[in-house]
């Protein structure tokens, strides 16, 4: 795909056409990836605003901007932009004051849904209080301030290590045992999927970038940067994908038809429904912190993070989604900025190991939620003498494979929306294609007569 000619493009329109700026931290997705100079300038505007947010929420030594350093983390996720702030070495720390914090700035895919932002904020606050996630230091329009934890993220190559399988299974069971103050029906991901599909099919307005929340002077400065950047330096920038191409991909992948089929499959299981629990919904390696050095003992102390997509959902989605992530490596340094190998999907034996550890941890969980209690009793886990050799792993395989399908479909739909609104360096269009390749391959396992490929 060739980059478009932007030589006559106006980035934002005239300042009088735009609403006045608010206290919200500007969204980095406001600026398309067409000029490195413009993107860098916009990021500097975001950082200036983050100094103000630190002063408001943290106060104390943080109230003086000269005491603080803020930098963007280049290893951000696919939905948000991450920054780190710290007090300079010579600045003394006051009582109960952090020296270093994470700053999470929401991307447009989350900002575009008020429900998602509210749910995420409540989720994070509750999980922080329960010490299941990092401490919450503050919230601000467009993001939040989180505890900085000395750690590293789990590596893609570590997902299949037996002790890692066990650790993740235990933590997932703990999350699934939570009783959270939200709707206990599995509607959260359905609603998000249907909103995105309505945009892709033309029922709703197509996705578009947010209006930059900057002053007129800042906007004019950005326009000058763009005009003066006659070569339109695009190092690290990606060509834009037009919306017509995205809609054609949605038709080619049969996203709407497959979504309607899968939703019907999940909902018609009235006699033997899949359990519904509070799910993380995005438990991949970059959302798992490793808190220790596992080399001496092979024991992994981990902490799940990033609960932006958490909510009540089918348990199989959370498990199947995690299994899917064994196949996708997001650290690939060149375009499309991910690599995948579908043969790395966990074997039946590895899945059984996960489920065994999960069920053992779930049995000892003292606070099962209303819906998870049904699963708890159905599996006989209330009996301390329960014989784990009687677990029906074939039944659990079906549950997680349906969840795997739902996961692939959701992230494919989500990725096509991201092509229109995200400035993160990632080929979301190619990622959607990879997800749907995996989807049809998994579907063929459940239904052998299914074609293992989407239409070409």
Short mmCIF file of C-alpha atoms in Angstrom, two decimals:
data_model
loop_
_atom_site.label_atom_id
_atom_site.label_comp_id
_atom_site.label_asym_id
_atom_site.label_seq_id
_atom_site.Cartn_x
_atom_site.Cartn_y
_atom_site.Cartn_z
CA UNK A 1 0.00 0.00 0.00
CA UNK A 2 1.57 3.30 -1.08
CA UNK A 3 1.57 6.29 1.26
CA UNK A 4 -0.89 8.98 0.21
CA UNK A 5 0.23 12.41 -0.96
CA UNK A 6 -0.45 14.77 1.93
CA UNK A 7 1.19 17.84 0.39
CA UNK A 8 -2.06 19.87 0.38
CA UNK A 9 -3.63 18.37 3.45
CA UNK A 10 -4.81 20.53 6.33
CA UNK A 11 -4.32 18.62 9.54
CA UNK A 12 -6.99 20.04 11.80
CA UNK A 13 -8.95 22.70 9.94
CA UNK A 14 -9.00 26.30 11.14
CA UNK A 15 -8.91 26.93 14.90
CA UNK A 16 -12.28 28.70 14.84
CA UNK A 17 -13.85 25.46 13.55
CA UNK A 18 -12.69 23.53 16.61
CA UNK A 19 -14.08 23.54 20.15
CA UNK A 20 -12.06 25.31 22.86
CA UNK A 21 -9.62 23.10 24.78
CA UNK A 22 -10.69 21.44 28.03
CA UNK A 23 -8.78 19.92 30.96
CA UNK A 24 -8.65 16.55 29.20
CA UNK A 25 -5.19 15.29 28.31
CA UNK A 26 -4.88 15.44 24.51
CA UNK A 27 -5.28 12.07 22.83
CA UNK A 28 -2.16 11.04 20.85
CA UNK A 29 -4.50 9.42 18.33
CA UNK A 30 -5.54 12.94 17.25
CA UNK A 31 -2.51 13.13 14.96
CA UNK A 32 -2.28 10.68 12.04
CA UNK A 33 1.06 9.06 11.27
CA UNK A 34 2.03 11.34 8.42
CA UNK A 35 4.93 13.34 9.84
CA UNK A 36 7.40 12.40 12.54
CA UNK A 37 7.98 16.06 13.38
CA UNK A 38 4.30 16.70 13.92
CA UNK A 39 3.88 13.54 15.99
CA UNK A 40 6.85 14.44 18.20
CA UNK A 41 5.56 17.98 18.67
CA UNK A 42 2.11 16.72 19.63
CA UNK A 43 3.62 14.27 22.14
CA UNK A 44 5.46 17.18 23.77
CA UNK A 45 2.08 18.93 24.20
CA UNK A 46 0.73 15.80 25.88
CA UNK A 47 3.72 15.67 28.24
CA UNK A 48 3.25 19.33 29.23
CA UNK A 49 -0.32 18.49 30.22
CA UNK A 50 0.84 15.44 32.19
CA UNK A 51 3.06 17.64 34.36
CA UNK A 52 -0.11 19.49 35.36
CA UNK A 53 -1.97 16.25 36.11
CA UNK A 54 0.85 15.07 38.39
CA UNK A 55 0.75 18.37 40.27
CA UNK A 56 -3.02 18.13 40.76
CA UNK A 57 -3.26 14.47 41.78
CA UNK A 58 0.01 13.90 43.65
CA UNK A 59 0.64 17.37 45.13
CA UNK A 60 3.54 17.65 47.60
CA UNK A 61 6.88 17.61 45.82
CA UNK A 62 5.05 16.82 42.57
CA UNK A 63 3.33 20.21 42.60
CA UNK A 64 6.55 21.89 41.39
CA UNK A 65 7.10 21.00 37.74
CA UNK A 66 10.87 21.57 38.01
CA UNK A 67 10.98 18.64 40.45
CA UNK A 68 9.48 16.23 37.93
CA UNK A 69 10.60 14.37 34.80
CA UNK A 70 8.09 12.83 32.36
CA UNK A 71 8.98 10.56 29.46
CA UNK A 72 7.01 8.42 27.05
CA UNK A 73 7.54 4.67 27.15
CA UNK A 74 8.08 3.37 23.65
CA UNK A 75 6.84 -0.08 24.61
CA UNK A 76 3.21 0.92 24.92
CA UNK A 77 0.18 -1.30 24.52
CA UNK A 78 -2.22 -1.36 21.60
CA UNK A 79 -5.03 0.64 23.23
CA UNK A 80 -3.24 3.24 25.37
CA UNK A 81 -0.13 5.38 25.56
CA UNK A 82 2.17 4.92 28.54
CA UNK A 83 4.38 7.50 30.20
CA UNK A 84 6.59 7.38 33.26
CA UNK A 85 7.07 10.26 35.67
CA UNK A 86 9.54 10.54 38.52
CA UNK A 87 10.85 13.04 41.01
CA UNK A 88 14.41 14.10 40.26
CA UNK A 89 17.10 12.50 42.41
CA UNK A 90 17.77 15.60 44.50
CA UNK A 91 14.09 16.04 45.44
CA UNK A 92 13.20 14.56 48.84
CA UNK A 93 10.14 12.31 49.01
CA UNK A 94 7.45 13.33 51.47
CA UNK A 95 5.46 10.87 53.59
CA UNK A 96 3.33 8.42 51.53
CA UNK A 97 4.56 10.07 48.36
CA UNK A 98 5.70 7.98 45.37
CA UNK A 99 9.02 8.73 43.71
CA UNK A 100 7.97 7.21 40.42
CA UNK A 101 4.58 6.58 38.76
CA UNK A 102 3.04 5.30 35.55
CA UNK A 103 0.82 7.63 33.55
CA UNK A 104 -1.72 5.93 31.31
CA UNK A 105 -3.26 8.07 28.55
CA UNK A 106 -6.27 6.46 26.92
CA UNK A 107 -6.36 5.92 23.18
CA UNK A 108 -9.44 6.85 21.18
CA UNK A 109 -10.75 3.26 21.06
CA UNK A 110 -11.48 3.58 24.80
CA UNK A 111 -12.27 7.31 24.91
CA UNK A 112 -14.97 6.88 22.27
CA UNK A 113 -17.06 4.88 24.76
CA UNK A 114 -18.01 6.62 27.99
CA UNK A 115 -19.18 3.28 29.39
CA UNK A 116 -15.73 1.76 28.83
CA UNK A 117 -13.97 4.64 30.61
CA UNK A 118 -16.32 4.54 33.60
CA UNK A 119 -16.11 0.75 33.86
CA UNK A 120 -12.31 0.83 33.63
CA UNK A 121 -12.01 3.50 36.32
CA UNK A 122 -14.25 1.62 38.75
CA UNK A 123 -12.53 -1.68 37.91
CA UNK A 124 -9.09 -0.29 38.56
CA UNK A 125 -10.08 1.40 41.81
CA UNK A 126 -11.65 -1.78 43.23
CA UNK A 127 -8.81 -4.04 42.10
CA UNK A 128 -6.30 -1.58 43.52
CA UNK A 129 -8.03 -1.73 46.91
CA UNK A 130 -7.99 -5.54 46.78
CA UNK A 131 -4.26 -5.42 45.86
CA UNK A 132 -4.97 -7.45 42.75
CA UNK A 133 -3.55 -4.68 40.60
CA UNK A 134 -1.26 -1.65 41.00
CA UNK A 135 -2.23 1.13 43.39
CA UNK A 136 -4.31 3.96 41.96
CA UNK A 137 -2.84 7.41 42.67
CA UNK A 138 -5.18 9.54 40.62
CA UNK A 139 -7.54 9.85 37.69
CA UNK A 140 -7.74 12.68 35.20
CA UNK A 141 -9.75 13.38 32.05
CA UNK A 142 -8.19 11.06 29.48
CA UNK A 143 -6.20 8.76 31.75
CA UNK A 144 -4.95 7.86 35.21
CA UNK A 145 -1.86 7.72 37.46
CA UNK A 146 -0.76 4.28 38.63
CA UNK A 147 1.76 2.83 41.03
CA UNK A 148 5.14 2.08 39.50
CA UNK A 149 6.16 -1.50 40.32
CA UNK A 150 9.73 -2.69 39.83
CA UNK A 151 9.22 -5.53 37.40
CA UNK A 152 9.33 -6.59 33.79
CA UNK A 153 6.61 -7.87 31.51
CA UNK A 154 6.36 -11.57 30.84
CA UNK A 155 8.17 -12.61 27.65
CA UNK A 156 6.35 -14.29 24.79
CA UNK A 157 8.78 -17.22 25.00
CA UNK A 158 7.85 -17.81 28.66
CA UNK A 159 4.13 -18.46 28.12
CA UNK A 160 4.58 -22.21 27.67
CA UNK A 161 6.85 -22.73 30.70
CA UNK A 162 4.98 -25.08 33.09
CA UNK A 163 5.46 -22.83 36.13
CA UNK A 164 4.17 -19.85 34.14
CA UNK A 165 1.13 -21.84 33.03
CA UNK A 166 0.41 -22.62 36.67
CA UNK A 167 0.95 -19.04 37.87
CA UNK A 168 -1.34 -17.54 35.22
CA UNK A 169 -4.00 -20.18 35.86
CA UNK A 170 -3.98 -19.36 39.58
CA UNK A 171 -4.28 -15.62 39.00
CA UNK A 172 -7.03 -16.07 36.44
CA UNK A 173 -8.96 -18.19 38.94
CA UNK A 174 -8.60 -15.45 41.53
CA UNK A 175 -9.94 -12.84 39.10
CA UNK A 176 -12.83 -15.12 38.14
CA UNK A 177 -13.72 -15.50 41.82
CA UNK A 178 -14.32 -11.77 42.28
CA UNK A 179 -17.79 -10.40 42.89
CA UNK A 180 -17.76 -7.05 41.12
CA UNK A 181 -20.56 -4.42 41.17
CA UNK A 182 -21.41 -4.71 37.49
CA UNK A 183 -24.00 -6.41 35.31
CA UNK A 184 -23.47 -10.14 35.74
CA UNK A 185 -24.60 -10.97 32.21
CA UNK A 186 -22.01 -11.45 29.41
CA UNK A 187 -23.12 -8.34 27.52
CA UNK A 188 -20.06 -6.07 27.81
CA UNK A 189 -18.05 -7.57 24.94
CA UNK A 190 -21.19 -8.15 22.87
CA UNK A 191 -22.08 -4.45 23.07
CA UNK A 192 -18.59 -3.34 22.13
CA UNK A 193 -18.46 -5.78 19.20
CA UNK A 194 -21.84 -4.64 17.91
CA UNK A 195 -20.92 -0.96 18.16
CA UNK A 196 -17.78 -1.59 16.12
CA UNK A 197 -19.64 -3.74 13.57
CA UNK A 198 -22.27 -1.02 13.16
CA UNK A 199 -19.48 1.37 12.22
CA UNK A 200 -17.84 -1.09 9.83
CA UNK A 201 -21.12 -1.86 8.05
CA UNK A 202 -22.28 1.75 7.74
CA UNK A 203 -25.15 1.53 10.24
CA UNK A 204 -23.34 4.09 12.40
CA UNK A 205 -20.92 6.86 11.50
CA UNK A 206 -17.46 5.51 10.64
CA UNK A 207 -14.70 5.77 13.25
CA UNK A 208 -12.67 8.97 13.13
CA UNK A 209 -9.84 10.55 15.02
CA UNK A 210 -10.65 12.78 17.99
CA UNK A 211 -10.43 16.54 17.77
CA UNK A 212 -7.05 17.62 19.19
CA UNK A 213 -7.59 19.16 22.62
CA UNK A 214 -5.08 21.97 22.21
CA UNK A 215 -5.08 25.74 22.22
CA UNK A 216 -5.29 27.66 18.95
CA UNK A 217 -1.64 28.65 19.27
CA UNK A 218 -0.56 25.02 19.68
CA UNK A 219 -2.64 23.93 16.70
CA UNK A 220 -1.16 26.64 14.51
CA UNK A 221 2.33 25.59 15.60
CA UNK A 222 1.57 22.01 14.57
CA UNK A 223 0.28 23.17 11.19
CA UNK A 224 3.49 25.16 10.66
CA UNK A 225 5.57 22.10 11.59
CA UNK A 226 3.70 20.10 8.98
CA UNK A 227 4.03 22.71 6.25
CA UNK A 228 7.72 23.31 6.97
CA UNK A 229 8.41 19.57 6.99
CA UNK A 230 8.51 19.62 3.20
CA UNK A 231 9.84 16.08 2.99
CA UNK A 232 7.13 14.88 5.37
CA UNK A 233 9.57 12.72 7.27
CA UNK A 234 7.76 9.50 8.06
CA UNK A 235 10.39 7.48 9.92
CA UNK A 236 8.40 5.12 12.10
CA UNK A 237 5.11 6.22 10.57
CA UNK A 238 2.78 3.88 8.74
CA UNK A 239 0.67 4.46 5.62
CA UNK A 240 -2.97 5.15 6.37
CA UNK A 241 -5.61 2.59 5.44
CA UNK A 242 -8.71 4.16 3.90
CA UNK A 243 -12.10 3.23 5.31
CA UNK A 244 -13.35 1.66 2.08
CA UNK A 245 -10.47 -0.82 2.23
CA UNK A 246 -11.35 -1.58 5.85
CA UNK A 247 -14.99 -2.22 4.95
CA UNK A 248 -13.90 -4.53 2.14
CA UNK A 249 -11.77 -6.47 4.61
CA UNK A 250 -14.75 -6.80 6.97
CA UNK A 251 -16.79 -8.31 4.13
CA UNK A 252 -13.94 -10.57 3.05
CA UNK A 253 -13.51 -11.88 6.60
CA UNK A 254 -17.30 -12.34 6.98
CA UNK A 255 -17.13 -10.56 10.32
CA UNK A 256 -20.84 -9.80 10.65
CA UNK A 257 -21.97 -13.27 9.58
CA UNK A 258 -19.49 -15.01 11.87
CA UNK A 259 -20.34 -12.77 14.80
CA UNK A 260 -24.08 -13.46 14.46
CA UNK A 261 -23.42 -17.20 14.15
CA UNK A 262 -21.10 -17.31 17.17
CA UNK A 263 -23.36 -15.20 19.39
CA UNK A 264 -26.24 -17.54 18.58
CA UNK A 265 -24.06 -20.57 19.36
CA UNK A 266 -23.14 -19.15 22.77
CA UNK A 267 -26.63 -18.02 23.73
CA UNK A 268 -28.57 -21.10 22.63
CA UNK A 269 -26.74 -23.33 25.12
CA UNK A 270 -29.54 -22.95 27.67
CA UNK A 271 -29.39 -26.52 28.98
CA UNK A 272 -25.62 -26.55 29.39
CA UNK A 273 -24.49 -22.89 29.36
CA UNK A 274 -20.88 -21.88 29.58
CA UNK A 275 -20.06 -20.31 32.98
CA UNK A 276 -20.05 -16.51 33.21
CA UNK A 277 -17.49 -14.89 35.54
CA UNK A 278 -15.65 -11.61 35.97
CA UNK A 279 -12.96 -11.80 33.26
CA UNK A 280 -9.78 -9.90 32.47
CA UNK A 281 -10.51 -10.40 28.73
CA UNK A 282 -6.98 -9.46 27.63
CA UNK A 283 -4.55 -11.60 29.61
CA UNK A 284 -1.57 -11.66 27.27
CA UNK A 285 2.11 -11.56 28.12
CA UNK A 286 2.44 -7.77 28.02
CA UNK A 287 -0.32 -7.51 30.61
CA UNK A 288 1.51 -9.72 33.11
CA UNK A 289 4.27 -8.31 35.32
CA UNK A 290 7.06 -10.57 36.58
CA UNK A 291 7.96 -9.35 40.06
CA UNK A 292 10.99 -11.53 40.79
CA UNK A 293 13.97 -13.18 39.15
CA UNK A 294 12.68 -16.71 38.45
CA UNK A 295 16.09 -18.17 37.55
CA UNK A 296 17.17 -19.43 40.99
CA UNK A 297 13.94 -21.30 41.78
CA UNK A 298 11.93 -21.40 38.53
CA UNK A 299 9.09 -19.83 40.53
CA UNK A 300 7.30 -16.93 38.85
CA UNK A 301 5.76 -14.23 41.01
CA UNK A 302 3.41 -12.41 38.65
CA UNK A 303 0.79 -9.66 38.70
CA UNK A 304 -1.86 -9.18 36.00
CA UNK A 305 -2.33 -5.56 34.93
CA UNK A 306 -4.30 -3.53 32.36
CA UNK A 307 -7.95 -4.31 33.09
CA UNK A 308 -9.34 -1.92 30.43
CA UNK A 309 -11.44 -4.64 28.84
CA UNK A 310 -12.40 -6.43 32.07
CA UNK A 311 -16.02 -7.28 32.75
CA UNK A 312 -18.41 -10.17 33.10
CA UNK A 313 -18.02 -12.56 30.20
CA UNK A 314 -17.95 -16.23 29.31
CA UNK A 315 -15.16 -17.93 31.25
CA UNK A 316 -14.09 -19.67 28.05
CA UNK A 317 -13.32 -16.30 26.45
CA UNK A 318 -10.71 -15.50 29.09
CA UNK A 319 -9.12 -18.94 28.88
CA UNK A 320 -9.33 -19.21 25.09
CA UNK A 321 -8.04 -15.67 24.66
CA UNK A 322 -4.99 -16.48 26.78
CA UNK A 323 -4.39 -19.66 24.78
CA UNK A 324 -4.58 -17.59 21.57
CA UNK A 325 -1.86 -15.28 22.86
CA UNK A 326 0.62 -18.14 22.84
CA UNK A 327 0.65 -17.64 19.05
CA UNK A 328 1.23 -13.86 18.86
CA UNK A 329 4.48 -12.03 19.61
CA UNK A 330 4.11 -8.23 19.85
CA UNK A 331 7.81 -7.45 20.14
CA UNK A 332 8.67 -7.90 16.44
CA UNK A 333 10.76 -4.81 15.58
CA UNK A 334 9.71 -4.36 11.94
CA UNK A 335 6.42 -3.95 10.12
CA UNK A 336 3.81 -5.33 10.81
CA UNK A 337 5.28 -5.15 14.37
CA UNK A 338 4.01 -8.55 15.39
CA UNK A 339 4.78 -12.14 14.46
CA UNK A 340 2.60 -15.19 14.79
CA UNK A 341 2.79 -18.96 14.61
CA UNK A 342 -0.54 -20.76 14.97
CA UNK A 343 1.24 -24.05 15.67
CA UNK A 344 2.25 -22.65 19.07
CA UNK A 345 -1.34 -22.89 20.35
CA UNK A 346 -1.21 -24.99 23.56
CA UNK A 347 -1.55 -28.74 23.13
CA UNK A 348 -4.32 -30.74 24.81
CA UNK A 349 -1.81 -31.73 27.50
CA UNK A 350 -0.82 -28.10 28.16
CA UNK A 351 -4.47 -27.07 28.26
CA UNK A 352 -5.19 -29.84 30.77
CA UNK A 353 -2.31 -28.60 32.93
CA UNK A 354 -3.77 -25.10 32.87
CA UNK A 355 -7.30 -26.26 33.71
CA UNK A 356 -6.10 -28.51 36.54
CA UNK A 357 -4.21 -25.66 38.21
CA UNK A 358 -7.08 -23.25 37.54
CA UNK A 359 -9.70 -25.52 39.11
CA UNK A 360 -7.51 -26.22 42.14
CA UNK A 361 -7.08 -22.47 42.71
CA UNK A 362 -10.74 -21.75 42.02
CA UNK A 363 -11.79 -24.35 44.59
CA UNK A 364 -9.86 -22.57 47.32
CA UNK A 365 -11.13 -19.12 46.33
CA UNK A 366 -13.17 -17.89 49.30
CA UNK A 367 -15.25 -15.26 47.52
CA UNK A 368 -16.80 -16.76 44.40
CA UNK A 369 -19.12 -14.41 42.53
CA UNK A 370 -22.79 -15.11 41.95
CA UNK A 371 -22.24 -16.58 38.50
CA UNK A 372 -18.96 -18.32 39.27
CA UNK A 373 -20.73 -20.19 42.08
CA UNK A 374 -22.72 -22.04 39.44
CA UNK A 375 -19.52 -23.19 37.76
CA UNK A 376 -18.03 -23.98 41.17
CA UNK A 377 -20.92 -26.30 42.09
CA UNK A 378 -21.31 -27.77 38.61
CA UNK A 379 -17.70 -29.00 38.67
CA UNK A 380 -18.07 -30.40 42.17
CA UNK A 381 -15.38 -28.10 43.50
CA UNK A 382 -17.17 -27.46 46.77
CA UNK A 383 -16.16 -30.92 47.93
CA UNK A 384 -12.73 -30.92 49.59
CA UNK A 385 -12.39 -34.58 48.61
CA UNK A 386 -13.05 -33.87 44.95
CA UNK A 387 -11.20 -36.26 42.63
CA UNK A 388 -9.54 -34.19 39.91
CA UNK A 389 -9.14 -37.30 37.78
CA UNK A 390 -12.86 -37.03 37.04
CA UNK A 391 -12.58 -33.62 35.36
CA UNK A 392 -14.08 -33.71 31.88
CA UNK A 393 -11.26 -32.14 29.88
CA UNK A 394 -13.10 -32.71 26.60
CA UNK A 395 -15.91 -30.51 27.89
CA UNK A 396 -13.43 -27.85 28.99
CA UNK A 397 -11.68 -28.05 25.61
CA UNK A 398 -14.98 -27.25 23.87
CA UNK A 399 -15.56 -24.33 26.25
CA UNK A 400 -12.12 -22.79 25.69
CA UNK A 401 -12.23 -23.39 21.93
CA UNK A 402 -15.50 -21.48 21.65
CA UNK A 403 -13.82 -18.80 23.75
CA UNK A 404 -10.84 -18.84 21.40
CA UNK A 405 -13.18 -18.20 18.46
CA UNK A 406 -14.89 -15.32 20.25
CA UNK A 407 -11.51 -13.82 21.14
CA UNK A 408 -10.15 -13.97 17.58
CA UNK A 409 -13.35 -12.47 16.20
CA UNK A 410 -13.49 -9.63 18.71
CA UNK A 411 -9.87 -8.58 18.24
CA UNK A 412 -10.21 -8.74 14.45
CA UNK A 413 -13.23 -6.41 14.60
CA UNK A 414 -11.43 -4.16 17.09
CA UNK A 415 -8.31 -4.05 14.89
CA UNK A 416 -10.18 -2.78 11.84
CA UNK A 417 -11.58 0.06 13.94
CA UNK A 418 -8.06 0.81 15.18
CA UNK A 419 -6.82 1.29 11.59
CA UNK A 420 -8.89 4.47 11.48
CA UNK A 421 -8.23 6.01 14.88
CA UNK A 422 -4.92 4.78 16.30
CA UNK A 423 -1.47 6.32 15.91
CA UNK A 424 0.29 3.37 17.55
CA UNK A 425 2.99 1.86 15.36
CA UNK A 426 1.23 -1.38 14.48
CA UNK A 427 -0.31 -2.84 11.32
CA UNK A 428 -3.81 -3.39 12.64
CA UNK A 429 -5.10 -4.42 9.21
CA UNK A 430 -2.59 -7.27 8.97
CA UNK A 431 -3.28 -8.21 12.57
CA UNK A 432 -7.00 -8.53 11.79
CA UNK A 433 -6.15 -10.84 8.89
CA UNK A 434 -3.93 -12.99 11.12
CA UNK A 435 -6.67 -13.21 13.75
CA UNK A 436 -9.23 -14.34 11.20
CA UNK A 437 -6.83 -16.90 9.76
CA UNK A 438 -6.55 -18.31 13.28
CA UNK A 439 -10.33 -18.06 13.76
CA UNK A 440 -11.18 -20.22 10.77
CA UNK A 441 -8.49 -22.70 11.69
CA UNK A 442 -9.95 -23.06 15.21
CA UNK A 443 -13.50 -23.24 13.88
CA UNK A 444 -12.49 -26.18 11.69
CA UNK A 445 -11.45 -28.05 14.85
CA UNK A 446 -14.95 -27.74 16.29
CA UNK A 447 -16.70 -28.15 12.95
CA UNK A 448 -14.46 -30.19 10.62
CA UNK A 449 -16.52 -29.33 7.53
CA UNK A 450 -15.70 -25.64 7.97
CA UNK A 451 -13.31 -24.15 5.45
CA UNK A 452 -10.05 -23.36 7.32
CA UNK A 453 -9.70 -20.06 5.44
CA UNK A 454 -11.72 -16.89 4.92
CA UNK A 455 -12.82 -15.84 1.46
CA UNK A 456 -10.09 -14.59 -0.84
#
